[in-house]
PDB file of C-alpha atoms in Angstrom:
ATOM      1  CA  MET A   1      61.336 103.182  69.385  1.00 97.00           C
ATOM      2  CA  HIS A   2      59.722 101.766  66.096  1.00 98.00           C
ATOM      3  CA  LEU A   3      56.457 102.164  64.346  1.00 97.00           C
ATOM      4  CA  LEU A   4      53.769  99.230  63.097  1.00 97.00           C
ATOM      5  CA  LYS A   5      51.861  99.377  60.332  1.00 96.00           C
ATOM      6  CA  LEU A   6      49.676  96.981  58.010  1.00 95.00           C
ATOM      7  CA  CYS A   7      50.747  96.206  54.775  1.00 93.00           C
ATOM      8  CA  VAL A   8      47.503  96.572  52.895  1.00 90.00           C
ATOM      9  CA  GLY A   9      47.265  95.141  49.465  1.00 88.00           C
ATOM     10  CA  ALA A  10      50.294  92.822  49.743  1.00 91.00           C
ATOM     11  CA  GLU A  11      49.481  88.941  49.107  1.00 90.00           C
ATOM     12  CA  SER A  12      52.940  88.335  50.952  1.00 92.00           C
ATOM     13  CA  VAL A  13      56.437  89.576  51.850  1.00 93.00           C
ATOM     14  CA  GLU A  14      57.642  88.962  47.893  1.00 93.00           C
ATOM     15  CA  ASP A  15      54.934  90.879  46.807  1.00 93.00           C
ATOM     16  CA  HIS A  16      55.667  93.668  49.031  1.00 94.00           C
ATOM     17  CA  GLN A  17      59.549  93.752  47.755  1.00 94.00           C
ATOM     18  CA  ARG A  18      58.183  93.559  44.320  1.00 94.00           C
ATOM     19  CA  TRP A  19      55.877  96.556  45.062  1.00 93.00           C
ATOM     20  CA  ILE A  20      59.020  98.558  46.282  1.00 94.00           C
ATOM     21  CA  ASP A  21      61.356  97.555  43.421  1.00 94.00           C
ATOM     22  CA  GLY A  22      58.873  98.654  40.834  1.00 94.00           C
ATOM     23  CA  ARG A  23      58.491 102.553  42.772  1.00 93.00           C
ATOM     24  CA  LEU A  24      62.140 102.373  42.843  1.00 94.00           C
ATOM     25  CA  ALA A  25      62.130 101.692  39.175  1.00 94.00           C
ATOM     26  CA  VAL A  26      59.853 104.317  38.507  1.00 94.00           C
ATOM     27  CA  ARG A  27      61.633 106.818  40.087  1.00 92.00           C
ATOM     28  CA  ARG A  28      64.948 105.983  38.502  1.00 93.00           C
ATOM     29  CA  ALA A  29      63.689 105.834  35.183  1.00 94.00           C
ATOM     30  CA  SER A  30      61.722 109.566  35.656  1.00 93.00           C
ATOM     31  CA  GLY A  31      65.280 111.109  37.331  1.00 92.00           C
ATOM     32  CA  GLN A  32      63.620 111.643  40.748  1.00 90.00           C
ATOM     33  CA  ALA A  33      65.665 110.996  43.922  1.00 86.00           C
ATOM     34  CA  LEU A  34      65.612 107.286  44.984  1.00 87.00           C
ATOM     35  CA  GLU A  35      63.731 107.271  47.976  1.00 90.00           C
ATOM     36  CA  LEU A  36      60.926 105.546  49.339  1.00 94.00           C
ATOM     37  CA  CYS A  37      58.228 107.619  50.904  1.00 93.00           C
ATOM     38  CA  HIS A  38      55.346 106.462  52.864  1.00 94.00           C
ATOM     39  CA  THR A  39      52.725 109.146  53.420  1.00 94.00           C
ATOM     40  CA  THR A  40      50.347 108.842  56.613  1.00 93.00           C
ATOM     41  CA  ARG A  41      48.345 111.337  58.155  1.00 91.00           C
ATOM     42  CA  MET A  42      49.371 111.442  62.036  1.00 91.00           C
ATOM     43  CA  VAL A  43      53.148 112.660  62.831  1.00 92.00           C
ATOM     44  CA  PRO A  44      54.893 110.788  65.371  1.00 95.00           C
ATOM     45  CA  ARG A  45      54.914 112.419  68.526  1.00 95.00           C
ATOM     46  CA  LEU A  46      58.061 110.317  69.408  1.00 96.00           C
ATOM     47  CA  ALA A  47      59.710 111.326  66.480  1.00 95.00           C
ATOM     48  CA  ASP A  48      63.265 111.711  67.657  1.00 96.00           C
ATOM     49  CA  GLU A  49      63.021 108.306  69.421  1.00 97.00           C
ATOM     50  CA  VAL A  50      61.520 106.675  66.050  1.00 97.00           C
ATOM     51  CA  LEU A  51      64.511 108.250  64.254  1.00 97.00           C
ATOM     52  CA  ASP A  52      67.132 107.175  66.871  1.00 96.00           C
ATOM     53  CA  GLY A  53      67.421 103.495  65.039  1.00 96.00           C
ATOM     54  CA  GLY A  54      63.668 102.594  64.724  1.00 97.00           C
ATOM     55  CA  SER A  55      62.164 100.947  61.858  1.00 97.00           C
ATOM     56  CA  LEU A  56      58.731 100.495  60.505  1.00 97.00           C
ATOM     57  CA  TYR A  57      57.657  96.911  60.886  1.00 98.00           C
ATOM     58  CA  TRP A  58      55.075  95.703  58.314  1.00 96.00           C
ATOM     59  CA  VAL A  59      52.007  93.263  59.673  1.00 96.00           C
ATOM     60  CA  THR A  60      51.400  91.168  56.396  1.00 94.00           C
ATOM     61  CA  LYS A  61      48.428  88.495  56.441  1.00 92.00           C
ATOM     62  CA  GLY A  62      48.115  89.028  60.072  1.00 92.00           C
ATOM     63  CA  GLN A  63      51.763  88.686  61.182  1.00 94.00           C
ATOM     64  CA  ILE A  64      54.801  91.179  61.364  1.00 96.00           C
ATOM     65  CA  GLN A  65      57.243  89.667  58.843  1.00 95.00           C
ATOM     66  CA  SER A  66      59.643  92.386  57.675  1.00 96.00           C
ATOM     67  CA  ARG A  67      60.767  95.961  58.779  1.00 97.00           C
ATOM     68  CA  GLN A  68      62.208  98.948  56.559  1.00 97.00           C
ATOM     69  CA  VAL A  69      64.424 101.362  58.356  1.00 97.00           C
ATOM     70  CA  ILE A  70      63.169 104.821  58.844  1.00 97.00           C
ATOM     71  CA  ILE A  71      65.610 107.210  57.769  1.00 97.00           C
ATOM     72  CA  ASP A  72      63.619 110.305  57.990  1.00 97.00           C
ATOM     73  CA  ILE A  73      59.953 111.651  59.308  1.00 97.00           C
ATOM     74  CA  ARG A  74      58.867 114.961  57.193  1.00 96.00           C
ATOM     75  CA  PRO A  75      55.855 116.395  58.591  1.00 95.00           C
ATOM     76  CA  PHE A  76      53.960 118.393  55.968  1.00 94.00           C
ATOM     77  CA  THR A  77      50.368 120.028  54.336  1.00 93.00           C
ATOM     78  CA  ASP A  78      48.796 118.739  51.561  1.00 92.00           C
ATOM     79  CA  ASP A  79      47.021 120.232  48.676  1.00 93.00           C
ATOM     80  CA  GLU A  80      43.880 120.335  50.600  1.00 93.00           C
ATOM     81  CA  GLY A  81      45.237 121.877  53.827  1.00 93.00           C
ATOM     82  CA  ILE A  82      45.718 118.769  55.774  1.00 92.00           C
ATOM     83  CA  GLY A  83      48.130 117.852  57.823  1.00 92.00           C
ATOM     84  CA  ARG A  84      50.285 114.706  56.983  1.00 94.00           C
ATOM     85  CA  CYS A  85      53.833 112.890  57.359  1.00 95.00           C
ATOM     86  CA  GLN A  86      56.100 111.085  55.041  1.00 96.00           C
ATOM     87  CA  LEU A  87      57.963 108.370  56.696  1.00 97.00           C
ATOM     88  CA  VAL A  88      61.094 108.212  54.560  1.00 97.00           C
ATOM     89  CA  LEU A  89      62.704 104.412  54.291  1.00 96.00           C
ATOM     90  CA  ALA A  90      65.419 102.342  53.212  1.00 95.00           C
ATOM     91  CA  PRO A  91      64.581 100.799  50.167  1.00 91.00           C
ATOM     92  CA  GLU A  92      65.765  97.152  51.527  1.00 91.00           C
ATOM     93  CA  LEU A  93      62.853  95.022  53.561  1.00 94.00           C
ATOM     94  CA  ILE A  94      64.295  93.420  56.193  1.00 96.00           C
ATOM     95  CA  LEU A  95      62.732  89.627  57.022  1.00 95.00           C
ATOM     96  CA  THR A  96      61.634  89.329  60.748  1.00 95.00           C
ATOM     97  CA  ARG A  97      60.844  86.052  62.675  1.00 94.00           C
ATOM     98  CA  PRO A  98      56.685  86.262  61.931  1.00 93.00           C
ATOM     99  CA  GLN A  99      54.877  87.413  65.096  1.00 94.00           C
ATOM    100  CA  PRO A 100      50.648  87.227  65.005  1.00 94.00           C
ATOM    101  CA  ARG A 101      49.096  90.796  65.090  1.00 93.00           C
ATOM    102  CA  ARG A 102      45.461  91.550  65.033  1.00 92.00           C
ATOM    103  CA  PRO A 103      43.898  94.174  62.580  1.00 89.00           C
ATOM    104  CA  PHE A 104      44.243  97.619  63.429  1.00 90.00           C
ATOM    105  CA  GLN A 105      43.946 101.091  61.735  1.00 91.00           C
ATOM    106  CA  GLY A 106      46.870 103.299  61.083  1.00 90.00           C
ATOM    107  CA  TRP A 107      50.273 102.962  62.752  1.00 94.00           C
ATOM    108  CA  ARG A 108      51.057 102.012  66.557  1.00 96.00           C
ATOM    109  CA  TYR A 109      54.131 102.235  68.351  1.00 97.00           C
ATOM    110  CA  LEU A 110      56.347  99.181  68.977  1.00 97.00           C
ATOM    111  CA  LYS A 111      58.844  99.248  71.702  1.00 97.00           C
ATOM    112  CA  PRO A 112      61.958  97.611  70.749  1.00 96.00           C
ATOM    113  CA  GLY A 113      61.643  94.863  73.432  1.00 96.00           C
ATOM    114  CA  ASP A 114      58.107  93.582  71.750  1.00 96.00           C
ATOM    115  CA  ALA A 115      59.843  93.827  67.864  1.00 96.00           C
ATOM    116  CA  PRO A 116      60.449  90.539  66.479  1.00 96.00           C
ATOM    117  CA  ALA A 117      64.088  89.395  65.518  1.00 95.00           C
ATOM    118  CA  ASP A 118      65.130  89.630  62.260  1.00 95.00           C
ATOM    119  CA  LEU A 119      65.941  86.351  60.373  1.00 88.00           C
ATOM    120  CA  VAL A 120      69.254  85.743  59.926  1.00 79.00           C
ATOM    121  CA  SER A 121      70.966  83.090  57.803  1.00 56.00           C
ATOM    122  CA  ASN A 122      72.686  80.445  59.887  1.00 50.00           C
ATOM    123  CA  GLU A 123      73.349  77.199  59.456  1.00 41.00           C
ATOM    124  CA  ASP A 124      71.648  75.935  62.498  1.00 42.00           C
ATOM    125  CA  ASP A 125      68.007  77.698  61.954  1.00 55.00           C
ATOM    126  CA  ASP A 126      65.128  77.529  59.365  1.00 56.00           C
ATOM    127  CA  SER A 127      66.279  80.290  57.831  1.00 55.00           C
ATOM    128  CA  GLU A 128      66.239  78.724  54.123  1.00 66.00           C
ATOM    129  CA  MET A 129      62.523  77.883  54.870  1.00 66.00           C
ATOM    130  CA  PRO A 130      60.138  79.712  52.533  1.00 69.00           C
ATOM    131  CA  HIS A 131      58.868  82.844  54.552  1.00 63.00           C
ATOM    132  CA  ALA A 132      55.188  81.888  53.531  1.00 69.00           C
ATOM    133  CA  MET A 133      55.587  78.480  55.146  1.00 72.00           C
ATOM    134  CA  ARG A 134      57.396  79.835  57.798  1.00 67.00           C
ATOM    135  CA  ALA A 135      54.442  81.830  58.717  1.00 68.00           C
ATOM    136  CA  ASP A 136      51.883  79.514  58.116  1.00 71.00           C
ATOM    137  CA  LEU A 137      53.686  77.064  60.699  1.00 71.00           C
ATOM    138  CA  VAL A 138      53.984  79.847  63.075  1.00 64.00           C
ATOM    139  CA  ALA A 139      49.973  80.725  62.773  1.00 64.00           C
ATOM    140  CA  LEU A 140      49.551  77.052  63.537  1.00 66.00           C
ATOM    141  CA  GLY A 141      51.852  77.270  66.436  1.00 63.00           C
ATOM    142  CA  LEU A 142      54.600  75.008  65.315  1.00 62.00           C
ATOM    143  CA  LEU A 143      57.381  77.210  65.499  1.00 62.00           C
TER     144      LEU A 143
END
């Protein structure tokens, strides 16, 4: 089982990767553990299934375009007594075939059969096409 979430604030997958790299650089410079956490309010009830090979798929500009492997799920209570959850993510952003998605709040479960395939470098495909161009062509129904 996977999770699906909007990537708010990023203009592109490349912008999202720059944000990840910057976050890791700050942690490295301050001597903190090099782990990437995304905090959310709800704890997945299907945490065991998600931890069994699940990823967080990111919707950027109306399309699923990337994912990060979920390493751990850590429920906690914040300073105000509100229950929250840290999704510990692998630092690598894996590009996926673009798949349109409407806006939503929070996160959603994404069944493995509904998840878009990863982009794989292959001489017979269009994987060398810039990701933004691919996303535009998918939005137009041309890919």
